[in-house]
Amino acid sequence: MQHTITFTQPDSPTPIVVQVPTNTLLADAAHLAGIEIGQPCGGQGRCGRCAVQVLEGSVRRRSTLRLSTEAIEQGFALACQTVVEGDVSIYIPPQEKIERKLTTDRVVAEVTVPEGYEYLNDQTVRRIQLELTPPSMDDQTDDWSRLQTAFRLGQRFEHMTCSLSLLQRMGDILRAGEWNVTAVVDVANILEDSESNRSVRLIDLQPGLVDEYSPLWGTAIDIGTTTVSLWLVDLVTGQVRVQVAEYNGQIARGEDVISRIMYASKSGGGDDLRQRVLATINHLAETACKRVNAKPENIVKATIAGNSTMMHLLLGIPAGSIRLSPFVTVVNHPPVLAARDVGLNINPEASVDCLPGVASYVGADITAGVLSSGLDVAEDITLFLDVGTNGEIVLGNHDWLVTCACSAGPAFEGAGVVNGMRATQGAIEEVWINGETFEPTYRVIGGGKPKGICGSGLISLLSETFLTGILDKAGNVNLMASSSRVREGAHGGEYVVAWGAEAESGEDIVISRVDVDNLLRAKAAIYAGFTVLADTVGIPLESVSKVLVGGSFGKYINVEKAVQIGLLPDLPWEQFDFLGNTSVKGAYSALLDWRKREQITDIAKRMTYIELSADNSFYDAFTSALFLPHTDLYKFPSVVAALEEKSIHVDK
Ligand code: FES
């Protein structure tokens, strides 16, 4: 039976009406009406952030877990958990805006072209000018054979393959160029497997002779759970000409990989997620190309890094097995694909090389990261951490590599924290608290009024509240502290970082006991991850010579404060290096150098994956790390010294 659903929205005076059958989810009905309702938990009914108000009509709420009795009485319902049973009228409250984050100063990396880069030796795409002998009554060779013959002259390629689509256009292109054409081919097969496969793949054919020094475009892409970064690279010079980044369009369907996998398992969910990430990448490619007066069709090669879930969702491969025991992927080493099959709006024949991963939760973002961090060739024992929505950790050197992943959750990206937000305009990124008055000062990204607190701000805030005695070792708020900023709130004790009068929303920005618990769990998972890795190979953490922190989040955290909360091990500052987005840097290296590309495959093969969920010692290490900075304060001598300096007593 069909029902009429009428949606009203705050900034749209005209209601939108759609017809849907009984038992349609409100979220699906809204989607049909062209209204986007964010579903940060992937529609599992866990986050409560898809609430809408039923003004009239009959609905059935399957779950109201995150709604108060008061909210339900006012008609609120979770769009992901509520189905229609008759004609209904729905009010959609203002949605959280996911601002499109194009490249800002915070995401532009300094990149230098690899020393001695040689376009014709190092990367796999060649642009070749061909002057063909025109056909005649004496030479009735077919066009395709004629092209291949011209190709073989002076080249060491034996076979050339080409798509049906190029074959269909070939005759016209040859004649339009009066038998002078420029071909673009991918020679990866010749470089990587010189004995058994001698074929090159025709990617593009243009009429006329294109200037051989004009740019030939390639792209290196990192698909992060939160942010997608794209670098547009001139393969001739090796230079990164444009860097762009924006939020992964999938965020509206889940903030972490598990939520995305859950959403993908719903009918049409996988395709929705695939189209969303494709739309993000295609938009980035278009934006980047515009800046250099190129067209996305001019991009002839793409290398892509990303975690295993992102890779599966991009390729439309069901990702369900990633989250279910025994946690296997469908594919760790995807074959090189053509852009048209992947759905990228670049040259349809462009080679799309999705870099290899290791396991369900250690993907190509980490193998690419290891390459760009140099860990796999390091002499000394090195720890590599990628702190993002997930925490991935690699320990090792040029002899051995062990890795694990811990579900830190997205708390450090601002999710699961009431006033948390991503590191964008208006986020408090650093906090200092006066130990006597408990008054804070803070720095806001972009200046202006604060809207919330981002990951680096949360780390800073945890550390400052701990070192001033506002929080105790277990994360309890000291309600006896003599400050109006410390108070009992809706979620237990809380500390007011910014009063409503100074905040953009007009409401107090606070950190509550529940927020602290979420942050403690996130940092404990990461700390426990690397301690278990070190224990597995039988080395003390003190023997780690270098700690390399990847992920764009890692670039902005303050080492001292991250150590003070027990997120990073207590080692001298000079042993830490913050590398930014190592994933996209690794994809760039693989794009420009086929040997580096092989090195990534080698890294993936060399890494021994430790499954933490099967490791009892992880739980113990995690529980011990659920404190500020740790149950065992002797592991953090610099923190003990800082506390003693401030005369704060903490049980050791
Ligand atoms: S509760 Fe509906 S999306 Fe999270």
Short mmCIF file of C-alpha atoms in Angstrom, two decimals, residues 119 123 125-127 184 213-218 233-236 298 300:
data_model
loop_
_atom_site.label_atom_id
_atom_site.label_comp_id
_atom_site.label_asym_id
_atom_site.label_seq_id
_atom_site.Cartn_x
_atom_site.Cartn_y
_atom_site.Cartn_z
CA TYR A 119 60.12 10.13 -16.89
CA GLN A 123 57.17 5.44 -14.37
CA VAL A 125 53.25 5.56 -19.00
CA ARG A 126 54.83 6.54 -22.31
CA ARG A 127 53.66 9.14 -24.81
CA VAL A 184 49.83 6.94 -24.80
CA TYR A 213 57.25 18.09 -23.13
CA SER A 214 53.66 19.16 -22.49
CA PRO A 215 52.24 17.77 -19.24
CA LEU A 216 51.12 14.16 -19.11
CA TRP A 217 48.79 13.83 -16.17
CA GLY A 218 48.70 11.16 -13.50
CA VAL A 233 51.01 15.00 -11.00
CA ASP A 234 52.76 15.89 -14.25
CA LEU A 235 54.38 12.57 -15.12
CA VAL A 236 56.87 14.28 -17.43
CA ASN A 298 43.74 13.95 -19.69
CA VAL A 300 46.12 8.63 -17.90
#
